CSV table of C-alpha atoms in Angstrom, one decimal:
chain,number,residue,atom,x,y,z
M,22,MET,CA,-26.0,19.3,-50.7
M,23,GLU,CA,-29.7,20.5,-50.5
M,24,THR,CA,-31.4,19.1,-47.7
M,25,GLU,CA,-34.7,17.7,-50.2
M,26,GLU,CA,-31.3,15.5,-51.5
M,27,LEU,CA,-30.3,14.3,-48.7
M,28,ILE,CA,-33.7,13.3,-47.6
M,29,GLY,CA,-33.9,11.5,-51.3
M,30,ARG,CA,-30.3,9.6,-49.9
M,31,LEU,CA,-31.4,8.9,-46.3
M,32,ALA,CA,-34.6,7.5,-47.7
M,33,ALA,CA,-32.7,5.4,-50.4
M,34,GLY,CA,-30.8,3.7,-48.1
M,35,ALA,CA,-33.3,2.7,-45.8
M,36,GLY,CA,-35.3,0.0,-47.7
M,37,ARG,CA,-34.6,-2.7,-45.2
M,38,PRO,CA,-35.5,-3.3,-41.5
M,39,VAL,CA,-33.5,-2.3,-39.0
M,40,ARG,CA,-33.1,-4.3,-35.8
M,41,ARG,CA,-34.9,-2.2,-33.4
M,42,LEU,CA,-33.0,-1.5,-29.8
M,43,ALA,CA,-34.4,-3.9,-27.0
M,44,PRO,CA,-35.9,-1.9,-23.8
M,45,PRO,CA,-33.5,-1.4,-21.4
M,46,SER,CA,-34.6,-4.1,-18.7
M,47,ALA,CA,-34.7,-6.3,-21.7
M,48,ARG,CA,-31.0,-5.3,-22.0
M,49,LEU,CA,-30.4,-5.3,-18.3
M,50,LEU,CA,-31.1,-9.3,-18.4
M,51,PHE,CA,-28.9,-9.7,-21.7
M,52,TRP,CA,-26.1,-8.1,-19.8
M,53,LEU,CA,-26.5,-10.1,-16.6
M,54,ALA,CA,-26.9,-13.3,-19.0
M,55,VAL,CA,-23.2,-12.6,-20.0
M,56,SER,CA,-21.8,-11.4,-17.3
M,57,LEU,CA,-22.6,-13.7,-14.4
M,58,PRO,CA,-21.7,-17.0,-15.7
M,59,TRP,CA,-18.2,-15.5,-16.5
M,60,ILE,CA,-18.0,-14.5,-12.8
M,61,ALA,CA,-19.1,-17.7,-11.7
M,62,VAL,CA,-16.7,-19.3,-14.1
M,63,VAL,CA,-14.1,-16.7,-12.4
M,64,VAL,CA,-15.2,-17.2,-8.6
M,65,THR,CA,-15.1,-21.5,-9.4
M,66,VAL,CA,-11.7,-21.0,-10.7
M,67,MET,CA,-10.4,-19.0,-8.3
M,68,GLY,CA,-11.8,-20.9,-5.4
M,69,VAL,CA,-14.4,-20.0,-3.1
M,70,ARG,CA,-13.1,-18.2,0.1
M,71,PRO,CA,-13.4,-20.9,3.0
M,72,ASP,CA,-15.0,-18.3,5.3
M,73,LEU,CA,-18.0,-17.9,2.7
M,74,THR,CA,-20.8,-19.5,4.7
M,75,ALA,CA,-19.7,-17.5,7.7
M,76,ARG,CA,-19.8,-14.5,5.8
M,77,PHE,CA,-23.3,-14.9,4.9
M,78,GLU,CA,-24.2,-14.6,8.5
M,79,ASP,CA,-22.3,-11.2,8.8
M,80,PRO,CA,-25.5,-8.2,8.1
M,81,ARG,CA,-22.4,-6.1,7.2
M,82,TRP,CA,-21.0,-8.4,4.6
M,83,ILE,CA,-24.4,-8.7,3.2
M,84,VAL,CA,-25.4,-5.4,2.8
M,85,GLU,CA,-22.0,-4.1,1.2
M,86,GLN,CA,-22.0,-7.0,-1.1
M,87,GLY,CA,-26.1,-5.8,-1.9
M,88,ALA,CA,-25.5,-2.7,-2.5
M,89,ALA,CA,-22.4,-3.4,-4.8
M,90,LEU,CA,-25.4,-5.8,-7.0
M,91,VAL,CA,-27.7,-3.4,-6.8
M,92,THR,CA,-25.0,-0.3,-7.6
M,93,ALA,CA,-24.0,-2.4,-10.8
M,94,VAL,CA,-27.8,-3.2,-11.8
M,95,ALA,CA,-29.0,0.5,-11.2
M,96,ALA,CA,-25.8,1.1,-13.2
M,97,ALA,CA,-26.5,-0.9,-16.3
M,98,LEU,CA,-30.0,0.1,-16.4
M,99,ALA,CA,-29.3,3.5,-16.7
M,100,ALA,CA,-26.3,3.6,-19.2
M,101,PHE,CA,-28.9,1.4,-21.4
M,102,CYS,CA,-31.3,4.2,-20.6
M,103,ALA,CA,-29.2,6.9,-21.1
M,104,GLY,CA,-28.6,5.2,-24.9
M,105,VAL,CA,-32.3,6.1,-25.5
M,106,PRO,CA,-33.3,9.6,-26.9
M,107,GLY,CA,-36.1,11.0,-25.4
M,108,ARG,CA,-36.3,9.0,-21.9
M,109,PRO,CA,-36.1,11.4,-18.5
M,110,ARG,CA,-32.7,12.6,-17.6
M,111,TRP,CA,-33.3,11.3,-13.8
M,112,GLU,CA,-32.9,7.7,-15.0
M,113,ARG,CA,-29.3,8.6,-14.8
M,114,VAL,CA,-29.1,9.8,-11.5
M,115,VAL,CA,-30.7,6.8,-10.0
M,116,PRO,CA,-27.3,4.7,-9.0
M,117,ILE,CA,-26.6,7.4,-6.8
M,118,VAL,CA,-29.0,5.8,-4.1
M,119,PRO,CA,-27.0,2.5,-4.1
M,120,VAL,CA,-23.7,3.9,-4.4
M,121,VAL,CA,-24.3,6.0,-1.3
M,122,VAL,CA,-25.7,3.1,0.3
M,123,TRP,CA,-22.7,1.1,-0.5
M,124,ILE,CA,-20.1,3.9,0.5
M,125,GLY,CA,-21.8,4.8,3.1
M,126,ALA,CA,-21.9,0.9,4.9
M,127,VAL,CA,-18.0,0.5,4.0
M,128,GLY,CA,-17.8,4.0,5.6
M,129,PHE,CA,-19.6,2.5,8.9
M,130,GLY,CA,-17.4,-0.3,8.6
M,131,CYS,CA,-14.3,1.6,9.0
M,132,LEU,CA,-15.6,3.3,11.9
M,133,GLN,CA,-16.8,0.2,13.6
M,134,ASP,CA,-13.2,-1.1,13.0
M,135,TRP,CA,-11.9,2.5,14.3
M,136,ILE,CA,-13.6,1.8,17.7
M,137,ARG,CA,-12.9,-1.8,18.3
M,138,PRO,CA,-10.0,-1.8,20.0
M,139,GLY,CA,-7.6,-4.8,19.6
M,140,PRO,CA,-6.3,-6.9,16.5
M,141,GLY,CA,-10.2,-6.4,15.2
M,142,GLY,CA,-9.7,-3.0,15.2
M,143,VAL,CA,-8.9,-0.5,11.7
M,144,MET,CA,-6.0,-2.1,9.4
M,145,PHE,CA,-4.4,-0.7,6.5
M,146,GLU,CA,-1.9,-2.0,4.4
M,147,SER,CA,-1.1,-2.3,0.4
M,148,ASP,CA,-3.4,-4.4,-1.9
M,149,TRP,CA,-2.3,-3.5,-5.3
M,150,ALA,CA,-4.2,-6.8,-6.8
M,151,CYS,CA,-7.6,-5.5,-6.0
M,152,LEU,CA,-7.0,-3.4,-9.0
M,153,PRO,CA,-6.2,-5.9,-11.8
M,154,GLY,CA,-8.6,-8.3,-9.8
M,155,ILE,CA,-11.4,-6.4,-10.5
M,156,VAL,CA,-10.2,-5.6,-14.1
M,157,PHE,CA,-10.2,-9.5,-14.9
M,158,VAL,CA,-13.4,-10.4,-12.9
M,159,GLY,CA,-15.1,-7.4,-14.8
M,160,ALA,CA,-13.4,-8.0,-18.2
M,161,ALA,CA,-16.6,-10.1,-19.9
M,162,PRO,CA,-18.9,-7.5,-18.2
M,163,GLY,CA,-17.0,-4.5,-19.5
M,164,ILE,CA,-16.5,-5.6,-22.9
M,165,ALA,CA,-20.2,-7.0,-23.1
M,166,MET,CA,-21.1,-3.6,-21.8
M,167,ALA,CA,-19.2,-1.4,-24.4
M,168,VAL,CA,-20.7,-3.5,-27.1
M,169,MET,CA,-24.0,-2.8,-26.0
M,170,LEU,CA,-23.6,0.9,-25.3
M,171,HIS,CA,-22.0,1.2,-28.8
M,172,LYS,CA,-25.6,0.5,-30.1
M,173,GLY,CA,-27.1,3.1,-28.8
M,174,ALA,CA,-27.5,6.9,-29.3
M,175,PRO,CA,-24.6,8.5,-28.6
M,176,LEU,CA,-26.7,11.4,-26.5
M,177,ALA,CA,-24.1,11.2,-23.4
M,178,PRO,CA,-21.2,9.4,-23.8
M,179,PHE,CA,-19.4,10.6,-20.7
M,180,VAL,CA,-22.4,9.5,-18.1
M,181,SER,CA,-23.5,6.4,-20.3
M,182,VAL,CA,-19.6,4.7,-20.5
M,183,GLY,CA,-19.4,5.9,-17.1
M,184,LEU,CA,-22.1,4.1,-15.6
M,185,GLY,CA,-21.0,1.4,-17.8
M,186,GLY,CA,-17.7,1.3,-16.2
M,187,LEU,CA,-19.5,1.8,-12.8
M,188,ALA,CA,-21.9,-1.2,-13.6
M,189,ALA,CA,-19.2,-3.7,-14.7
M,190,ALA,CA,-16.3,-2.6,-12.2
M,191,ALA,CA,-18.9,-2.8,-9.2
M,192,LEU,CA,-20.3,-6.2,-10.6
M,193,ALA,CA,-16.7,-7.3,-10.8
M,194,ASP,CA,-16.0,-6.3,-7.1
M,195,PHE,CA,-19.3,-8.2,-5.8
M,196,GLY,CA,-17.4,-11.2,-7.4
M,197,LEU,CA,-14.2,-10.2,-6.3
M,198,ARG,CA,-15.1,-10.5,-2.9
M,199,LEU,CA,-16.6,-14.3,-3.2
M,200,PHE,CA,-13.1,-15.5,-3.4
M,201,HIS,CA,-11.0,-12.5,-2.1
M,202,ALA,CA,-10.5,-12.7,1.8
M,203,GLN,CA,-10.4,-9.0,2.8
M,204,ASP,CA,-13.3,-7.3,4.3
M,205,ALA,CA,-11.4,-4.9,6.7
M,206,GLY,CA,-13.5,-1.6,6.3
M,207,LEU,CA,-10.7,1.0,4.9
M,208,MET,CA,-9.2,-1.9,3.0
M,209,VAL,CA,-12.6,-2.3,1.1
M,210,LEU,CA,-13.0,1.6,1.1
M,211,VAL,CA,-9.7,2.2,-0.5
M,212,TRP,CA,-8.7,-0.6,-2.6
M,213,GLN,CA,-12.0,-2.0,-4.0
M,214,VAL,CA,-14.5,0.8,-3.8
M,215,GLY,CA,-11.2,3.1,-5.0
M,216,SER,CA,-10.5,0.5,-7.9
M,217,VAL,CA,-14.2,0.9,-8.8
M,218,ALA,CA,-14.1,4.6,-8.9
M,219,LEU,CA,-11.0,4.5,-10.7
M,220,LEU,CA,-12.4,2.4,-13.3
M,221,THR,CA,-15.7,4.3,-13.6
M,222,VAL,CA,-13.4,8.0,-14.1
M,223,LEU,CA,-11.6,5.8,-16.8
M,224,SER,CA,-14.5,4.7,-18.5
M,225,ALA,CA,-16.4,8.0,-18.5
M,226,ALA,CA,-13.4,9.3,-20.3
M,227,ILE,CA,-13.0,7.3,-22.8
M,228,GLY,CA,-16.5,7.8,-23.6
M,229,ARG,CA,-16.2,10.0,-26.4
M,230,HIS,CA,-14.4,8.0,-28.4
M,231,LEU,CA,-16.5,4.7,-27.7
M,232,VAL,CA,-20.1,6.3,-28.6
M,233,ARG,CA,-20.2,8.5,-30.9
M,234,TRP,CA,-22.1,10.4,-33.7
M,235,ARG,CA,-20.4,9.0,-37.1
M,236,HIS,CA,-22.4,9.5,-39.9
M,237,LEU,CA,-21.9,6.8,-42.4
M,238,PRO,CA,-21.6,7.5,-46.5
M,239,LEU,CA,-24.7,7.4,-47.8
M,240,HIS,CA,-25.6,5.1,-50.8
U,19,MET,CA,-38.1,22.3,-48.7
U,20,THR,CA,-41.1,21.7,-46.4
U,21,GLY,CA,-43.3,18.4,-46.4
U,22,GLU,CA,-47.1,18.3,-45.4
U,23,PRO,CA,-47.6,19.2,-41.8
U,24,ILE,CA,-48.7,15.6,-39.7
U,25,ASP,CA,-49.4,15.1,-36.4
U,26,GLU,CA,-47.2,13.2,-33.9
U,27,ALA,CA,-49.1,9.8,-34.2
U,28,GLU,CA,-48.6,9.9,-37.6
U,29,MET,CA,-45.2,10.4,-37.5
U,30,ALA,CA,-44.9,7.4,-35.1
U,31,ALA,CA,-46.5,5.5,-37.3
U,32,LEU,CA,-44.0,6.4,-40.6
U,33,MET,CA,-41.0,5.9,-38.0
U,34,ARG,CA,-42.3,2.4,-37.3
U,35,ALA,CA,-43.1,1.8,-41.1
U,36,THR,CA,-39.5,3.0,-41.5
U,37,GLN,CA,-37.8,0.6,-39.1
U,38,GLN,CA,-39.8,-1.8,-41.1
U,39,GLY,CA,-37.6,-0.6,-44.1
U,40,ASP,CA,-40.4,1.4,-46.0
U,41,PRO,CA,-38.6,4.1,-47.9
U,42,ALA,CA,-41.6,6.1,-48.8
U,43,ALA,CA,-42.4,6.4,-45.4
U,44,TYR,CA,-39.2,7.6,-44.0
U,45,ALA,CA,-38.8,10.3,-47.0
U,46,ARG,CA,-42.5,11.4,-46.1
U,47,LEU,CA,-41.3,11.3,-42.3
U,48,LEU,CA,-38.2,13.0,-43.1
U,49,LYS,CA,-39.7,16.0,-45.0
U,50,ALA,CA,-42.4,16.5,-41.9
U,51,VAL,CA,-39.2,16.5,-39.4
U,52,ALA,CA,-36.9,19.0,-41.5
U,53,PRO,CA,-39.3,22.1,-41.3
U,54,ILE,CA,-39.4,21.7,-37.0
U,55,VAL,CA,-35.7,20.8,-36.6
U,56,ARG,CA,-35.1,24.3,-38.5
U,57,ARG,CA,-37.9,26.1,-36.6
U,58,MET,CA,-36.3,24.8,-33.5
U,59,ALA,CA,-32.8,25.5,-34.6
U,60,ALA,CA,-34.1,29.3,-35.6
U,61,ARG,CA,-34.9,29.7,-32.2
U,62,ARG,CA,-31.6,28.3,-30.7
U,63,TRP,CA,-29.3,28.7,-32.6
U,64,THR,CA,-27.1,32.3,-32.9
U,65,GLY,CA,-24.0,30.6,-34.8
U,66,SER,CA,-22.8,31.5,-38.1
U,67,GLU,CA,-23.3,27.7,-39.4
U,68,GLU,CA,-26.1,27.7,-41.9
U,69,ALA,CA,-29.8,26.6,-40.4
U,70,ASP,CA,-30.0,23.9,-43.0
U,71,ASP,CA,-26.3,22.6,-42.1
U,72,VAL,CA,-27.7,22.2,-38.9
U,73,VAL,CA,-31.0,20.5,-40.2
U,74,GLN,CA,-29.0,18.1,-42.2
U,75,ASP,CA,-26.8,17.0,-39.0
U,76,VAL,CA,-29.7,16.4,-37.4
U,77,LEU,CA,-31.4,13.9,-40.2
U,78,LEU,CA,-28.2,12.3,-40.8
U,79,SER,CA,-28.0,11.2,-36.6
U,80,LEU,CA,-31.6,10.6,-36.6
U,81,HIS,CA,-30.8,8.0,-39.4
U,82,GLN,CA,-27.6,6.4,-37.7
U,83,VAL,CA,-30.1,5.9,-34.6
U,84,ARG,CA,-33.4,5.0,-36.0
U,85,HIS,CA,-33.6,1.7,-34.5
U,86,THR,CA,-33.8,3.3,-31.1
U,87,TYR,CA,-36.8,4.4,-31.5
U,88,ASP,CA,-39.4,2.4,-29.3
U,89,PRO,CA,-43.2,2.7,-31.0
U,90,ASP,CA,-44.4,2.1,-27.4
U,91,ARG,CA,-42.9,5.7,-26.7
U,92,PRO,CA,-43.6,9.4,-27.8
U,93,PHE,CA,-41.8,10.3,-31.0
U,94,ILE,CA,-41.4,13.9,-30.6
U,95,PRO,CA,-39.4,13.7,-27.5
U,96,TRP,CA,-37.2,11.5,-28.9
U,97,LEU,CA,-36.8,13.4,-32.1
U,98,MET,CA,-36.1,16.8,-29.8
U,99,ALA,CA,-33.6,14.7,-27.3
U,100,ILE,CA,-31.3,13.8,-30.9
U,101,ALA,CA,-32.0,17.5,-32.3
U,102,ARG,CA,-31.0,19.3,-29.0
U,103,ASN,CA,-28.2,16.8,-28.9
U,104,ARG,CA,-26.9,17.9,-32.4
U,105,LEU,CA,-27.3,21.4,-31.5
U,106,ALA,CA,-25.6,21.5,-28.6
U,107,ASP,CA,-22.8,19.6,-30.2
U,108,VAL,CA,-22.5,22.6,-33.1
U,109,GLN,CA,-22.4,25.0,-30.8
U,110,ARG,CA,-19.5,23.7,-28.9
U,111,ARG,CA,-17.4,23.4,-32.2
U,112,GLN,CA,-18.6,27.1,-33.1
U,113,ALA,CA,-17.3,27.9,-29.6
U,114,ARG,CA,-14.0,26.3,-30.2
U,115,ARG,CA,-13.6,27.6,-33.6
U,116,ALA,CA,-14.3,31.1,-32.4
U,117,LYS,CA,-11.5,31.1,-29.7
U,118,GLY,CA,-9.3,30.6,-32.5
U,119,GLU,CA,-10.5,33.3,-34.2
U,120,VAL,CA,-8.8,36.6,-34.5
U,121,ALA,CA,-11.2,39.6,-34.8
U,122,VAL,CA,-9.6,42.7,-37.5
U,123,GLU,CA,-10.8,45.6,-38.1
U,124,ILE,CA,-10.0,46.0,-41.6
U,125,LEU,CA,-9.4,43.2,-43.4
U,126,PRO,CA,-6.1,42.7,-45.7
U,127,GLU,CA,-7.6,43.3,-49.1
U,128,THR,CA,-4.9,41.3,-51.6
U,129,PHE,CA,-7.0,40.3,-54.1
U,130,SER,CA,-8.0,43.9,-55.2
U,131,GLY,CA,-4.3,44.3,-56.2
U,132,GLN,CA,-4.0,43.9,-59.9
U,133,GLU,CA,-0.9,41.5,-59.7
U,134,THR,CA,-2.7,39.4,-57.2
U,135,LYS,CA,-5.7,39.1,-59.3
U,136,ASP,CA,-4.0,38.2,-62.3
U,137,VAL,CA,-2.3,35.5,-61.1
U,138,VAL,CA,-5.4,34.2,-59.7
U,139,ASP,CA,-7.3,34.7,-62.8
U,140,ARG,CA,-4.7,33.3,-64.8
U,141,LEU,CA,-4.6,29.8,-63.2
U,142,ALA,CA,-8.6,29.6,-62.8
U,143,TYR,CA,-9.1,30.4,-66.6
U,144,SER,CA,-5.8,29.0,-67.8
U,145,ASP,CA,-5.9,24.9,-68.8
U,146,ALA,CA,-3.0,24.5,-66.6
U,147,LEU,CA,-5.4,24.2,-63.9
U,148,GLU,CA,-7.2,21.2,-66.0
U,149,GLN,CA,-3.8,19.6,-67.3
U,150,ALA,CA,-3.0,19.5,-63.2
U,151,MET,CA,-6.2,18.3,-62.1
U,152,ALA,CA,-5.9,15.9,-65.2
U,153,GLU,CA,-2.8,14.8,-63.4
U,154,LEU,CA,-4.5,13.4,-59.7
U,155,PRO,CA,-5.1,10.1,-58.8
U,156,ALA,CA,-8.6,9.9,-59.2
U,157,GLY,CA,-9.5,9.9,-55.3
U,158,GLN,CA,-7.6,13.4,-55.2
U,159,ARG,CA,-9.1,14.6,-58.0
U,160,ARG,CA,-12.8,14.0,-56.3
U,161,ALA,CA,-11.7,15.6,-53.1
U,162,VAL,CA,-10.7,18.9,-55.0
U,163,GLU,CA,-13.9,18.8,-57.4
U,164,LEU,CA,-16.2,18.6,-54.1
U,165,LEU,CA,-14.6,20.6,-51.3
U,166,ARG,CA,-13.3,23.4,-53.7
U,167,PHE,CA,-15.4,23.4,-57.1
U,168,LYS,CA,-18.4,22.7,-55.5
U,169,GLU,CA,-17.8,24.2,-52.1
U,170,MET,CA,-19.3,21.4,-50.5
U,171,SER,CA,-18.5,21.1,-46.6
U,172,LEU,CA,-16.7,17.8,-45.7
U,173,LYS,CA,-19.6,16.0,-44.7
U,174,GLU,CA,-21.4,16.9,-47.6
U,175,ALA,CA,-18.5,15.7,-49.5
U,176,SER,CA,-18.0,12.4,-47.5
U,177,ALA,CA,-21.8,11.6,-47.9
U,178,ALA,CA,-21.6,12.4,-52.0
U,179,SER,CA,-18.4,10.5,-52.0
U,180,GLY,CA,-18.6,7.7,-50.0
U,181,MET,CA,-15.3,8.4,-48.4
U,182,SER,CA,-14.5,9.5,-45.1
U,183,ILE,CA,-13.9,12.6,-43.8
U,184,SER,CA,-10.4,11.9,-42.8
U,185,ALA,CA,-9.6,10.3,-46.1
U,186,LEU,CA,-10.9,13.6,-47.9
U,187,LYS,CA,-9.1,15.9,-45.9
U,188,VAL,CA,-5.8,13.7,-46.8
U,189,SER,CA,-6.7,13.1,-50.3
U,190,MET,CA,-7.4,17.6,-50.5
U,191,HIS,CA,-4.0,18.0,-48.7
U,192,ARG,CA,-2.0,15.7,-50.8
U,193,ALA,CA,-3.7,17.1,-53.9
U,194,MET,CA,-2.8,21.0,-53.1
U,195,LYS,CA,1.1,19.6,-52.7
U,196,THR,CA,0.7,18.0,-56.3
U,197,LEU,CA,-1.1,21.2,-57.9
U,198,ARG,CA,1.1,23.4,-56.3
U,199,THR,CA,4.1,21.6,-57.8
U,200,ILE,CA,2.5,20.9,-61.3
U,201,LEU,CA,1.6,24.6,-61.4
U,202,THR,CA,5.0,26.0,-59.9
U,203,LYS,CA,6.9,24.0,-62.6
U,204,GLN,CA,4.7,25.6,-65.2
C-alpha cells in the first residue's frame, strides 16, 4: 500500500472525536479514588490491628508506612507518565527515591532488631501469607492500574507495567500493615518488601503482553 | 508523496482538530508528518526494510495513540517519541530475523533450470490455478490475492482486508495446503 493511500484510510477513520487521555496527575487521583476505598473495605473486613493507635506513636512504623505510600503514589504517577509520548524520561526513575527510603527504613529496623538483645531482637520465621495477602489487598489497585495503562501509549511496556505493579503492591502492603500485626524488621523486609519486589518483577515481565502496539483494521 | 511543510504550532493545531474529529486536518497533518519521519528513518535506519514501511508503521502507531497528545505540550517531541520507539522495534525485529539468516556465497538457482521453469510457467499461466483459486473459501482466496498476487506485507493485507494478522496467516497456510492438494490431483 502506498503511504498516500494509508493516510487517506487513516483520515477516513478519524471522523469522530477521540477521548483525550487525562494528564498523569488527574489519572493518579482517579486511581487513588478507586484503590483507597477498596483498601479501606478490606482493612475494615479483616479488622484493624488492635495496636494500631500505639503504632502511630512509633516513628519507625510511621516512616515505613509513609515510604510505602509515597512509593505507591510516585510509581503510579511515573507509570502514567511513561504512557505519554514526549514526556521526559527522568520521570520514570523518580520512584527510586521513596523505594530507597523504604528499603533503608526497613533495613535500619533490621539493624535495630539485630543489636537489641533479648526477645525484642532479630526474629525470622515463615510468613507465606504475606504474598497472597498483598495480592488480595492489591487486586483492585492492580486491575485499575492495568486497565488505565492499557489506554496509554505502549512506549515502555516493561517500565510502565513494572511501575504500575510496584504502585499496586506498595499500596497493598501499606493496607496490609493496618491489619496484619507483623513489624519485625527482617520479616517485613523478606516477606512484605520481598513480595512487593516479586510482584513488581512479575508485572514488568507481562508488560509486553498488557500494553503493545496494535494496529486495528482500517475503515 | 510530501505534504506542504508546516510549523510545529500549526501541527499542534491540526492535532487538536484531529482529536475533535476533523479528518481533513488529520490528512493534512499526516502528509506533513510523513516526510519528517522519512528523513528521521533515513538518518537512523540501516536495515533492509523499506523506509516507506517504517513511515507507515509510525503513522499507524500515531493513529493508535492520537488520544495521548496533550495540547498543552509541544507536538514534535510527542511525534519523535513514537517514531523513535517504532524505529527501535523495527530494528530489533530485523536483528532477530538476521540471527536466523544464513549467509551463502552462491545462491542455488533452481529457477534457471528449464524443468523447474516449465512447472512454474505451466502453473502460473494455466487455468488450473484459476480454477483451484475459485474453489477456495472467500477468506483464504482473499489472503492469497493480497499476500501473493499483490505482494502485500501482512500488515498491509490486514489493513486492506480488515482481517487480523493471525487470521491472515492461518488463511494463507490453509489456502496453500488446499491449493497443493487440488493442483497435485490435476
